[in-house]
Coordinates of C-alpha atoms (C1' of nucleotides) in Angstrom, one line a residue:
Chain K
M1 CA -0.2 0.1 -0.3
A2 CA 1.3 3.4 -0.9
P3 CA 2.5 5.5 2.0
Q4 CA -0.1 7.8 3.2
T5 CA 0.0 11.2 2.2
R6 CA -2.1 12.7 4.9
G7 CA 0.8 13.2 6.8
L8 CA 2.3 15.5 4.2
S9 CA -0.6 17.6 3.3
F10 CA -2.0 18.8 6.5
P11 CA 0.9 20.5 8.1
K12 CA 1.3 22.2 4.6
V13 CA -2.2 23.4 4.7
V14 CA -2.0 24.7 8.3
I15 CA 1.0 27.0 7.0
E16 CA -0.9 28.2 4.0
R17 CA -4.0 29.0 5.9
D18 CA -2.2 31.5 8.1
S19 CA -0.7 33.4 5.5
D20 CA -2.3 36.3 4.4
S21 CA -0.2 37.1 1.2
E22 CA -0.4 34.9 -1.7
E23 CA 3.4 35.1 -2.3
S24 CA 4.2 33.1 0.9
S25 CA 1.8 30.3 0.0
S26 CA 3.3 30.2 -3.6
E27 CA 6.6 29.1 -2.0
E28 CA 5.2 25.9 -0.9
E29 CA 3.3 24.6 -4.0
D30 CA 4.4 24.9 -7.2
L31 CA 1.0 23.9 -8.4
E32 CA -0.6 26.8 -6.7
E33 CA 2.1 29.1 -8.2
E34 CA 1.1 28.0 -11.6
E35 CA -2.4 28.5 -11.2
E36 CA -2.1 32.0 -9.8
A37 CA 0.2 33.1 -12.5
E38 CA -2.3 32.2 -15.0
V39 CA -4.9 33.9 -13.6
E40 CA -3.0 37.1 -13.4
N41 CA -2.1 36.7 -17.0
D42 CA -5.5 36.7 -18.1
A43 CA -6.1 39.8 -16.0
G44 CA -3.4 41.4 -17.8
E45 CA -4.9 40.7 -21.3
E46 CA -8.2 42.3 -20.5
S47 CA -6.3 45.4 -19.4
D48 CA -8.8 46.1 -16.7
E49 CA -7.3 46.1 -13.1
G50 CA -10.5 45.0 -12.1
H51 CA -12.4 46.3 -9.2
V52 CA -15.2 43.8 -8.0
E53 CA -17.7 46.5 -8.7
E54 CA -17.0 46.7 -12.3
K55 CA -19.0 43.4 -12.7
D56 CA -22.1 45.2 -11.9
E57 CA -21.8 47.3 -15.2
P58 CA -25.0 47.0 -17.2
S59 CA -24.6 44.6 -19.9
T60 CA -24.9 47.1 -22.8
S61 CA -22.1 49.3 -21.8
T62 CA -20.0 46.1 -21.5
K63 CA -20.9 45.1 -24.9
S64 CA -20.1 48.4 -26.7
R65 CA -16.7 48.6 -25.0
R66 CA -16.3 45.0 -26.2
E67 CA -15.2 44.0 -22.7
P68 CA -15.8 40.9 -21.3
I69 CA -17.5 41.3 -17.9
T70 CA -14.9 41.7 -15.5
I71 CA -14.3 38.9 -13.3
S72 CA -13.2 40.2 -9.8
L73 CA -9.5 39.8 -10.2
K74 CA -8.6 40.5 -6.7
K75 CA -9.2 36.9 -5.4
V76 CA -12.1 36.8 -2.9
C77 CA -13.1 34.2 -0.5
K78 CA -16.2 32.6 -1.7
V79 CA -17.7 32.3 1.5
C80 CA -17.3 35.9 3.1
K81 CA -16.2 37.8 -0.2
K82 CA -13.4 39.3 1.6
P83 CA -9.7 39.4 0.0
G84 CA -6.7 37.8 1.6
H85 CA -7.8 34.3 1.9
E86 CA -9.9 31.8 0.0
A87 CA -12.2 29.1 1.1
G88 CA -12.2 26.1 -1.1
F89 CA -10.5 22.9 -1.9
R90 CA -6.7 22.7 -2.1
G91 CA -6.2 19.5 -3.6
A92 CA -8.1 17.2 -1.4
T93 CA -8.1 19.3 1.6
Y94 CA -10.7 21.9 2.1
I95 CA -9.7 25.2 3.7
D96 CA -12.3 26.9 5.5
C97 CA -13.0 30.5 5.5
P98 CA -11.4 31.7 8.9
M99 CA -14.1 34.6 9.1
K100 CA -16.8 32.2 9.6
P101 CA -17.4 30.0 12.5
C102 CA -16.0 26.4 12.5
F103 CA -18.1 24.7 9.9
L104 CA -17.9 21.6 12.2
C105 CA -18.8 22.7 15.7
K106 CA -20.2 26.1 14.8
M107 CA -18.1 27.9 17.3
P108 CA -16.1 31.1 16.2
G109 CA -12.4 31.3 16.7
H110 CA -11.0 28.4 14.7
T111 CA -11.6 26.5 11.6
T112 CA -12.6 22.9 11.0
M113 CA -9.1 22.1 10.3
T114 CA -8.0 23.0 14.0
C115 CA -11.4 22.2 15.5
P116 CA -10.9 19.9 18.6
H117 CA -13.6 18.0 17.8
R118 CA -12.2 17.1 14.6
V119 CA -9.4 15.4 16.5
A120 CA -11.4 13.7 19.1
T121 CA -14.9 12.9 18.8
E122 CA -15.4 12.6 22.3
Y123 CA -14.0 16.2 22.9
G124 CA -16.5 18.0 25.2
V125 CA -18.2 14.6 26.0
A126 CA -15.6 13.0 27.9
P127 CA -11.9 14.3 28.7
A128 CA -9.9 14.0 25.6
P129 CA -6.1 13.9 25.7
F130 CA -5.6 17.3 23.8
K131 CA -8.2 19.0 25.3
S132 CA -6.5 22.1 26.8
T133 CA -4.1 22.3 24.0
H134 CA -4.3 25.2 21.5
S135 CA -1.6 24.3 19.2
S136 CA -3.0 23.4 15.5
M137 CA -0.1 21.2 14.9
E138 CA -1.0 19.0 18.0
Y139 CA -4.2 18.4 16.7
V140 CA -3.0 17.5 13.3
F141 CA -0.8 15.1 14.7
E142 CA -3.2 13.7 16.9
R143 CA -5.3 13.1 14.0
Q144 CA -2.7 11.2 11.8
L145 CA -1.9 9.0 14.6
R146 CA -5.6 8.3 15.4
C147 CA -6.1 7.3 11.6
R148 CA -3.2 4.8 11.8
I149 CA -4.5 3.2 14.9
S150 CA -7.5 0.7 13.7
A151 CA -9.6 1.8 16.3
I152 CA -11.8 -1.1 16.1
K153 CA -13.0 -2.1 19.6
P154 CA -12.9 -5.8 19.8
T155 CA -16.5 -5.9 20.9
F156 CA -17.7 -4.3 18.0
V157 CA -17.7 -6.0 14.6
I158 CA -17.4 -3.1 12.0
P159 CA -18.4 -3.9 8.3
N160 CA -15.5 -2.2 6.9
Q161 CA -15.1 -3.3 3.5
V162 CA -17.5 -3.0 0.4
N163 CA -18.5 -6.2 -0.4
C164 CA -20.9 -5.7 -3.2
A165 CA -22.6 -2.6 -4.8
V166 CA -25.0 -1.4 -7.3
I167 CA -23.4 1.8 -8.9
R168 CA -26.1 4.2 -10.3
Y169 CA -28.9 1.9 -9.2
H170 CA -31.6 4.6 -8.5
S171 CA -32.1 7.4 -11.1
R172 CA -32.0 10.0 -8.3
R173 CA -30.6 9.7 -4.9
V174 CA -31.3 7.4 -2.3
T175 CA -33.3 8.6 0.6
C176 CA -33.9 5.5 2.7
L177 CA -33.1 1.9 3.2
E178 CA -34.6 -1.2 5.2
F179 CA -33.5 -4.7 5.4
H180 CA -36.0 -7.2 4.9
P181 CA -37.3 -8.3 8.6
T182 CA -36.9 -12.0 7.6
R183 CA -35.0 -12.8 4.4
N184 CA -31.4 -11.8 5.4
N185 CA -30.1 -10.9 1.8
I186 CA -32.8 -8.7 0.7
L187 CA -32.2 -4.8 1.0
I188 CA -35.1 -2.4 0.0
S189 CA -34.4 1.3 -0.9
G190 CA -36.3 4.4 -1.6
D191 CA -35.1 7.3 -3.8
K192 CA -36.1 11.0 -4.4
K193 CA -38.2 10.1 -7.4
G194 CA -40.4 7.8 -5.1
Q195 CA -39.2 4.6 -6.6
L196 CA -38.3 1.4 -4.7
G197 CA -35.6 -1.0 -5.3
V198 CA -35.5 -4.5 -4.1
W199 CA -32.0 -5.9 -4.1
D200 CA -30.9 -9.5 -3.3
Y201 CA -27.3 -8.4 -2.4
L202 CA -26.2 -12.1 -2.3
K203 CA -27.1 -12.9 -5.7
V204 CA -25.5 -9.6 -6.5
H205 CA -27.4 -8.9 -9.8
E206 CA -31.0 -9.8 -8.7
R207 CA -32.5 -6.5 -8.3
T208 CA -35.6 -4.4 -9.3
V209 CA -36.7 -1.0 -9.2
Y210 CA -40.4 -0.4 -8.8
G211 CA -41.4 2.9 -10.4
N212 CA -44.9 3.6 -10.3
I213 CA -45.4 3.7 -6.3
H214 CA -44.8 7.5 -5.5
G215 CA -44.4 10.7 -7.4
C216 CA -41.6 12.2 -5.4
I217 CA -39.4 11.5 -2.5
L218 CA -40.0 8.3 -0.6
N219 CA -39.2 9.6 3.0
N220 CA -39.5 6.5 5.1
M221 CA -40.4 2.8 4.6
K222 CA -41.5 0.1 7.2
F223 CA -42.2 -3.6 6.8
S224 CA -45.5 -4.8 7.6
P225 CA -45.2 -6.7 11.0
L226 CA -48.0 -9.1 9.7
N227 CA -46.8 -9.7 6.4
D228 CA -43.4 -9.2 5.6
G229 CA -43.9 -9.4 1.8
T230 CA -45.7 -6.0 2.3
V231 CA -43.7 -2.7 2.9
Y232 CA -45.4 0.8 3.5
G233 CA -43.9 3.9 2.5
A234 CA -44.4 7.5 3.3
S235 CA -43.9 10.1 0.7
S236 CA -43.7 13.7 -0.2
D237 CA -46.2 13.2 -2.6
G238 CA -48.7 12.8 0.3
T239 CA -49.6 9.4 0.1
V240 CA -48.8 6.3 2.1
S241 CA -48.2 3.2 -0.1
S242 CA -48.6 -0.4 0.5
T243 CA -46.2 -2.5 -1.8
D244 CA -46.2 -6.0 -2.5
L245 CA -42.2 -6.7 -2.9
E246 CA -42.9 -9.7 -5.2
T247 CA -45.2 -8.3 -7.7
G248 CA -44.6 -4.5 -7.2
M249 CA -48.3 -4.2 -7.1
S250 CA -48.8 -1.1 -4.8
L251 CA -52.0 0.5 -3.1
T252 CA -52.4 4.0 -2.2
L253 CA -53.7 3.9 1.4
V254 CA -53.9 7.5 2.1
N255 CA -53.8 10.3 -0.2
L256 CA -53.6 13.8 1.6
N257 CA -53.8 15.7 -1.8
P258 CA -56.7 14.2 -3.2
D259 CA -57.1 17.7 -5.2
G260 CA -54.0 17.7 -6.7
W261 CA -51.5 20.8 -6.7
Q262 CA -53.1 23.7 -5.2
G263 CA -49.8 25.5 -4.5
P264 CA -47.1 25.0 -1.9
N265 CA -49.4 26.3 1.0
S266 CA -51.6 23.3 0.7
W267 CA -49.4 20.5 -0.5
R268 CA -48.8 18.0 2.1
M269 CA -46.0 15.6 2.4
L270 CA -45.5 12.7 4.5
Y271 CA -42.1 12.1 6.2
G272 CA -42.3 10.0 9.4
L273 CA -43.8 6.6 9.2
D274 CA -44.0 3.8 11.7
M275 CA -46.2 1.0 12.8
N276 CA -47.9 0.4 16.2
F277 CA -47.9 -3.5 16.1
D278 CA -49.8 -3.5 19.2
K279 CA -53.1 -1.7 17.5
G280 CA -51.9 -2.5 14.2
I281 CA -52.2 0.9 12.9
L282 CA -49.7 2.8 10.7
L283 CA -48.6 6.2 12.1
A284 CA -47.6 9.0 9.8
A285 CA -46.7 12.5 10.0
D286 CA -46.6 15.6 7.6
N287 CA -44.9 18.8 6.7
F288 CA -47.5 20.7 8.6
G289 CA -46.9 19.3 11.9
L290 CA -50.0 16.9 11.8
F291 CA -49.9 13.4 13.0
Y292 CA -52.2 10.6 11.3
M293 CA -53.2 7.2 12.3
V294 CA -54.1 4.8 9.4
D295 CA -56.2 1.6 9.7
T296 CA -54.4 -0.4 7.2
R297 CA -57.4 -2.7 6.9
S298 CA -59.8 -0.2 6.0
D299 CA -57.4 2.3 4.6
N300 CA -58.9 5.0 6.6
I301 CA -57.3 7.7 8.6
I302 CA -58.5 7.3 12.2
G303 CA -59.7 10.3 13.9
K304 CA -58.7 13.7 13.2
P305 CA -55.1 14.7 12.5
I306 CA -53.2 15.7 15.7
L307 CA -50.7 18.5 16.0
I308 CA -47.6 16.9 17.3
H309 CA -45.2 19.7 16.2
K310 CA -45.2 23.4 15.6
K311 CA -48.0 24.1 13.2
G312 CA -46.8 24.4 9.7
T313 CA -43.3 22.7 10.5
K314 CA -42.2 19.5 8.9
V315 CA -42.4 16.3 11.3
T316 CA -39.2 14.6 10.2
G317 CA -39.6 11.3 12.0
L318 CA -41.7 9.1 14.2
H319 CA -40.6 6.0 16.0
C320 CA -42.7 3.5 18.0
H321 CA -41.0 2.4 21.2
P322 CA -39.8 -1.3 20.7
L323 CA -41.4 -2.7 23.8
Q324 CA -43.9 -0.3 25.3
P325 CA -46.4 0.2 22.4
D326 CA -48.0 3.1 24.2
L327 CA -44.7 5.3 23.8
L328 CA -44.1 7.3 20.6
L329 CA -41.1 9.4 19.7
S330 CA -41.4 12.1 17.2
C331 CA -39.0 14.8 15.8
G332 CA -39.2 17.8 13.7
N333 CA -38.2 20.9 12.1
D334 CA -39.5 22.9 15.2
H335 CA -36.3 21.9 16.8
F336 CA -38.0 19.4 19.1
A337 CA -38.0 15.7 19.7
R338 CA -41.1 14.8 21.7
I339 CA -42.3 11.5 23.7
W340 CA -46.0 10.7 23.6
D341 CA -48.1 8.5 25.3
M342 CA -50.3 6.9 22.5
R343 CA -53.3 6.8 25.0
R344 CA -53.4 10.6 25.3
L345 CA -52.3 11.9 22.1
E346 CA -53.4 15.4 21.4
A347 CA -51.8 18.8 20.7
G348 CA -49.5 19.9 23.4
A349 CA -49.7 16.8 25.5
S350 CA -46.3 15.3 25.0
I351 CA -44.8 13.6 27.9
Y352 CA -41.4 15.3 27.3
D353 CA -40.1 17.5 24.7
L354 CA -36.5 17.3 24.0
P355 CA -35.0 20.9 22.7
H356 CA -32.3 21.1 20.2
K357 CA -30.7 24.0 18.6
R358 CA -31.7 23.0 15.0
V359 CA -34.0 20.9 13.0
V360 CA -34.0 17.4 14.3
N361 CA -33.6 14.8 11.4
S362 CA -34.2 11.7 13.5
A363 CA -34.9 10.3 16.6
Y364 CA -34.8 6.9 17.8
F365 CA -35.4 4.9 20.8
S366 CA -32.4 2.1 21.2
P367 CA -33.4 -0.8 19.4
Q368 CA -33.7 -3.6 22.2
T369 CA -34.8 -2.0 25.4
G370 CA -35.8 1.2 24.1
S371 CA -34.5 2.9 27.1
K372 CA -32.3 5.4 25.4
I373 CA -32.9 8.1 22.8
L374 CA -30.7 9.1 20.0
T375 CA -31.2 12.2 17.9
T376 CA -29.5 13.7 14.9
S377 CA -29.7 17.5 14.7
Q378 CA -28.6 19.9 12.1
D379 CA -26.5 21.7 14.6
N380 CA -23.9 18.9 13.8
R381 CA -24.7 17.2 17.3
L382 CA -25.6 14.0 18.0
R383 CA -27.8 13.6 21.3
V384 CA -28.1 10.8 23.5
W385 CA -30.5 10.5 26.6
D386 CA -29.4 7.2 28.5
S387 CA -32.6 6.7 30.2
I388 CA -36.1 7.7 29.3
F389 CA -37.2 7.0 32.8
G390 CA -34.4 9.1 34.3
N391 CA -34.0 12.9 33.9
L392 CA -34.6 14.0 30.5
D393 CA -34.0 17.7 31.0
S394 CA -30.8 17.6 29.2
P395 CA -29.1 15.0 27.0
S396 CA -26.8 12.8 28.6
R397 CA -24.3 13.4 25.8
E398 CA -23.9 15.8 23.0
I399 CA -21.3 14.5 20.2
V400 CA -20.1 17.0 17.7
H401 CA -20.1 15.3 14.4
S402 CA -20.3 16.5 10.9
H403 CA -23.7 15.8 9.3
D404 CA -24.7 19.2 8.2
F405 CA -27.7 20.1 6.3
N406 CA -27.3 20.3 2.7
R407 CA -30.4 20.7 0.5
H408 CA -29.0 18.5 -2.1
L409 CA -28.3 15.9 0.3
T410 CA -30.6 13.3 1.9
A411 CA -30.6 14.3 5.7
F412 CA -28.1 12.4 7.7
R413 CA -29.6 10.1 10.4
A414 CA -27.6 8.4 13.1
E415 CA -28.6 4.7 13.4
W416 CA -28.4 2.3 16.2
D417 CA -26.7 -1.0 15.5
P418 CA -29.7 -3.2 16.4
K419 CA -27.4 -6.2 17.4
D420 CA -25.5 -4.3 20.0
A421 CA -26.7 -5.5 23.3
S422 CA -25.0 -2.5 25.0
E423 CA -27.0 -0.2 22.8
S424 CA -24.1 2.0 22.1
L425 CA -23.0 1.5 18.9
V426 CA -24.2 4.0 16.1
V427 CA -23.6 4.5 12.7
V428 CA -24.0 7.9 10.5
G429 CA -22.3 9.3 7.5
R430 CA -19.9 12.0 7.6
Y431 CA -20.2 15.2 5.8
I432 CA -16.8 16.8 5.9
S433 CA -14.1 14.8 3.9
E434 CA -11.0 13.6 4.8
N435 CA -7.8 13.8 2.7
Y436 CA -6.8 10.4 1.8
N437 CA -3.9 9.7 -0.2
G438 CA -4.8 12.9 -2.0
V439 CA -8.5 12.0 -2.5
A440 CA -11.4 13.7 -0.7
L441 CA -13.4 10.8 1.0
H442 CA -16.2 10.9 3.2
P443 CA -16.2 8.1 5.5
I444 CA -18.9 6.4 7.5
D445 CA -18.6 6.7 11.3
F446 CA -19.1 4.2 13.8
I447 CA -19.5 5.8 17.2
D448 CA -19.8 4.5 20.6
V449 CA -22.4 6.8 22.1
S450 CA -21.6 5.9 25.6
T451 CA -18.2 7.5 25.3
G452 CA -18.6 9.8 22.2
Q453 CA -15.5 7.8 20.9
L454 CA -15.1 7.2 17.3
V455 CA -14.9 3.4 16.9
A456 CA -14.2 3.2 13.2
Q457 CA -14.3 5.2 10.1
V458 CA -15.0 3.1 6.9
M459 CA -14.4 4.5 3.3
D460 CA -13.6 3.2 0.2
P461 CA -11.2 4.9 -2.3
N462 CA -14.2 4.5 -5.1
I463 CA -16.7 6.2 -3.1
T464 CA -16.1 9.9 -3.4
T465 CA -19.6 10.9 -2.6
I466 CA -21.1 11.5 0.8
S467 CA -23.1 8.5 2.4
P468 CA -26.0 10.3 4.5
V469 CA -28.2 7.0 4.4
N470 CA -26.7 4.1 6.4
K471 CA -28.4 1.1 7.9
L472 CA -27.1 -2.0 9.9
H473 CA -28.4 -5.3 9.4
P474 CA -30.7 -6.7 12.1
R475 CA -28.9 -9.8 12.4
D476 CA -25.8 -10.2 10.2
D477 CA -22.7 -8.0 10.4
V478 CA -23.6 -6.0 7.4
L479 CA -23.8 -2.2 6.6
A480 CA -25.8 -1.0 3.7
S481 CA -25.2 2.7 2.8
G482 CA -26.9 4.9 0.1
S483 CA -24.5 7.2 -1.5
S484 CA -25.9 9.6 -4.2
R485 CA -27.8 7.1 -6.6
S486 CA -25.7 4.0 -5.6
I487 CA -25.7 1.4 -2.8
F488 CA -23.1 -0.4 -1.1
I489 CA -23.1 -3.6 1.1
W490 CA -20.1 -3.6 3.5
R491 CA -18.8 -6.5 5.4
P492 CA -16.2 -6.9 8.2
Q493 CA -12.6 -7.7 6.8
E494 CA -9.7 -8.2 9.1
N495 CA -6.3 -6.6 8.3
F496 CA -8.1 -4.6 5.9
E497 CA -6.4 -2.0 3.5
L498 CA -7.8 0.6 1.6
K499 CA -7.0 -0.1 -2.1
R500 CA -7.1 -3.8 -2.0
P501 CA -8.2 -5.4 -5.0
R502 CA -11.8 -6.7 -4.8
D503 CA -14.0 -9.1 -6.5
E504 CA -15.5 -7.0 -9.2
S505 CA -17.9 -9.4 -10.2
R506 CA -19.8 -8.1 -7.3
I507 CA -20.1 -4.9 -8.6
V508 CA -23.2 -3.9 -10.8
L509 CA -22.9 -1.0 -12.9
C510 CA -26.4 0.8 -13.9
G511 CA -27.4 3.8 -15.9
K512 CA -24.8 5.6 -17.6
G513 CA -22.4 2.6 -17.5
E514 CA -24.2 1.4 -20.6
K515 CA -22.3 4.1 -22.6
Y516 CA -18.8 3.0 -21.6
R517 CA -20.0 -0.4 -22.4
K518 CA -20.7 0.4 -25.7
G519 CA -17.9 2.4 -26.4
K520 CA -15.1 0.4 -24.6
F521 CA -16.2 -3.0 -23.9
Q522 CA -18.5 -3.9 -26.9
D523 CA -20.1 -6.3 -24.5
D524 CA -23.5 -7.5 -24.5
S525 CA -27.0 -7.8 -23.6
D526 CA -27.7 -6.6 -20.3
D527 CA -26.3 -4.2 -17.6
D528 CA -25.5 -7.0 -15.4
L529 CA -22.1 -6.7 -16.7
D530 CA -19.5 -6.3 -14.3
N531 CA -17.4 -3.3 -14.9
D532 CA -14.4 -1.9 -13.8
A533 CA -15.6 1.2 -12.3
Y534 CA -14.7 -0.3 -9.3
G535 CA -11.5 -1.8 -10.3
S536 CA -8.0 -0.4 -9.4
K537 CA -5.9 -1.6 -12.0
S538 CA -8.5 -1.4 -15.1
S539 CA -8.4 0.6 -18.2
K540 CA -8.7 4.3 -19.1
T541 CA -12.4 4.4 -19.5
K542 CA -13.0 4.9 -16.0
K543 CA -14.3 8.1 -14.6
P544 CA -15.1 6.9 -11.1
N545 CA -11.5 6.4 -10.3
L546 CA -9.7 8.3 -7.8
K547 CA -7.9 10.8 -9.6
S548 CA -10.4 11.8 -12.0
K549 CA -12.9 11.9 -9.5
A550 CA -11.3 13.5 -6.5
R551 CA -12.7 16.8 -5.7
G552 CA -10.3 19.6 -6.7
F553 CA -7.5 17.3 -7.4
K554 CA -5.4 18.7 -10.2
Q555 CA -3.3 16.1 -12.2
K556 CA 0.4 17.2 -12.6
R557 CA 1.4 16.8 -15.9
Chain W
dA1 C1' -13.0 22.8 -17.4
dA2 C1' -16.7 25.7 -16.5
dA3 C1' -21.4 26.8 -16.0
dC4 C1' -25.6 25.3 -14.6
dC5 C1' -29.3 23.1 -12.0
dA6 C1' -32.1 21.2 -8.4
dT7 C1' -34.2 23.5 -4.1
dG8 C1' -34.9 23.5 1.9
dA9 C1' -33.6 25.9 6.2
dT10 C1' -32.7 30.0 8.0
dA11 C1' -31.5 34.9 9.0
dC12 C1' -33.0 39.1 8.4
dC13 C1' -35.8 43.0 7.6
Chain M
dT1 C1' -45.5 37.6 11.5
dG2 C1' -44.2 36.7 6.8
dG3 C1' -41.8 37.4 2.6
dT4 C1' -37.3 36.6 0.6
dA5 C1' -32.4 36.9 -0.2
dT6 C1' -28.8 33.5 0.9
dC7 C1' -26.2 29.6 1.3
dC8 C1' -19.0 26.6 2.6
dC9 C1' -16.9 20.2 1.6
dT10 C1' -23.1 18.2 -3.7
dG11 C1' -23.5 15.5 -7.7
dG12 C1' -24.6 15.1 -12.3
dT13 C1' -25.1 16.8 -16.9
dT14 C1' -24.1 20.1 -20.7

DNA sequence: AAACCATGATACC
DNA sequence: TGGTATCCCTGGTT
């Protein structure tokens, strides 16, 4: 395995960040120097010592003077619009704007690069070794060391290697994943278009996508506890569906927009979905703060909708307690997670309100005893309440973790490991990237929420996109992750090294792969063809390979 | 290679 | 309170 360049890139970066003048930075990297020289040449040709303001000239005058619209020649930070520094990728390392609060922990005074939370997940949760230090170098060093150590606790088995995948499986980004409750190798997936995928990841090539179930985002899915061939879905088209996985036949149980599109103020979207198996009713919640109970036999909404979150705000999730059928957990855009008693479900009657600083993407009871609560909030913090029977006034722990909101990404949701008897292992995708061998990768983090420690961070050189959707298998040591339109299955691998050659027959390439196939491999028939998109050694066709795909990576030539 | 686009929460007035 | 400008690590296509 090639020596890691992490060690090289970070110190360099730190030096550059602190420099105000561009000259000093250019001593460091020839690459940068070249780029900047070019820019300045262009500037000369245009013979306009551009002021930023110039670009606002009306287009007519610009035309008459035959001058191209002046680009601000003074380099300006794209974040704060001030000169003297620039935010953005330098190679595979992202440089924050120093004028803004830390992108990770949202506190002012430092950048992501030197954020103590980036060094140690448990910073601020439990004493961390470098807690009182203020030297960025020390943080950086600590980080490098940390990555070398395989931080896998013996008790936790971490699926750390991609075992199989379907690349560009869905036609839009993946929004949710569920493992089949009884058939071990079946994974179902929902996407932004409302389509539902069924994939047998053991027989890698066996997969289907059902397209006619929903009109837009499939936000949550839930298997029927009575019939595991049936799955329910809640969608932003305002419907709850019931789909037979074998046939793809789908029924609409509920439609909250029977009159069609009447404008955004009336269009109702369903997000949260769960099933109360005790009563045999489906629970769903919408973007106006309302909660619905659906009788799956009569397909009727039971009673009137109940306002469970601030009027007009989205309820992002619902979760029934695994043992106490009367307990319900909800979360929403009003910055609250709420615990409810199903027997007394009415507006304002929540048992507890758990406040957050931002939108709450998800809230889950712990999977086995249901005594803990885990929430993911857009303030970049995971919160854990250790006992719902104890003091709920404040969370037992807040763990700073990068899972920011981005309108183009599926919202991150930290998920419990359903197999972990200690109910402490959690998986969650990471937004900010790490520079790995000059490639920006977004790992999937395994966090021990009892300590806040990062147990493992898994990544693959070929997955350069963010993986906001993750699910751990209820029985097997398997992780499923959804990243953009693709789905990956991870399994544990000892002595795992990134870049290890892998079994390419277990990678299915869909969609645009066809193009490559026609051009380069005049191969046949159907898209089950194994491509080398994933491979390390293979031909020049490959876009998705490290270098070409790496963000901001400039190939030296 | 660069431009463009899709489009949700939020800050701010 | 409501309308609206704004937006930093996106991902894909033209």
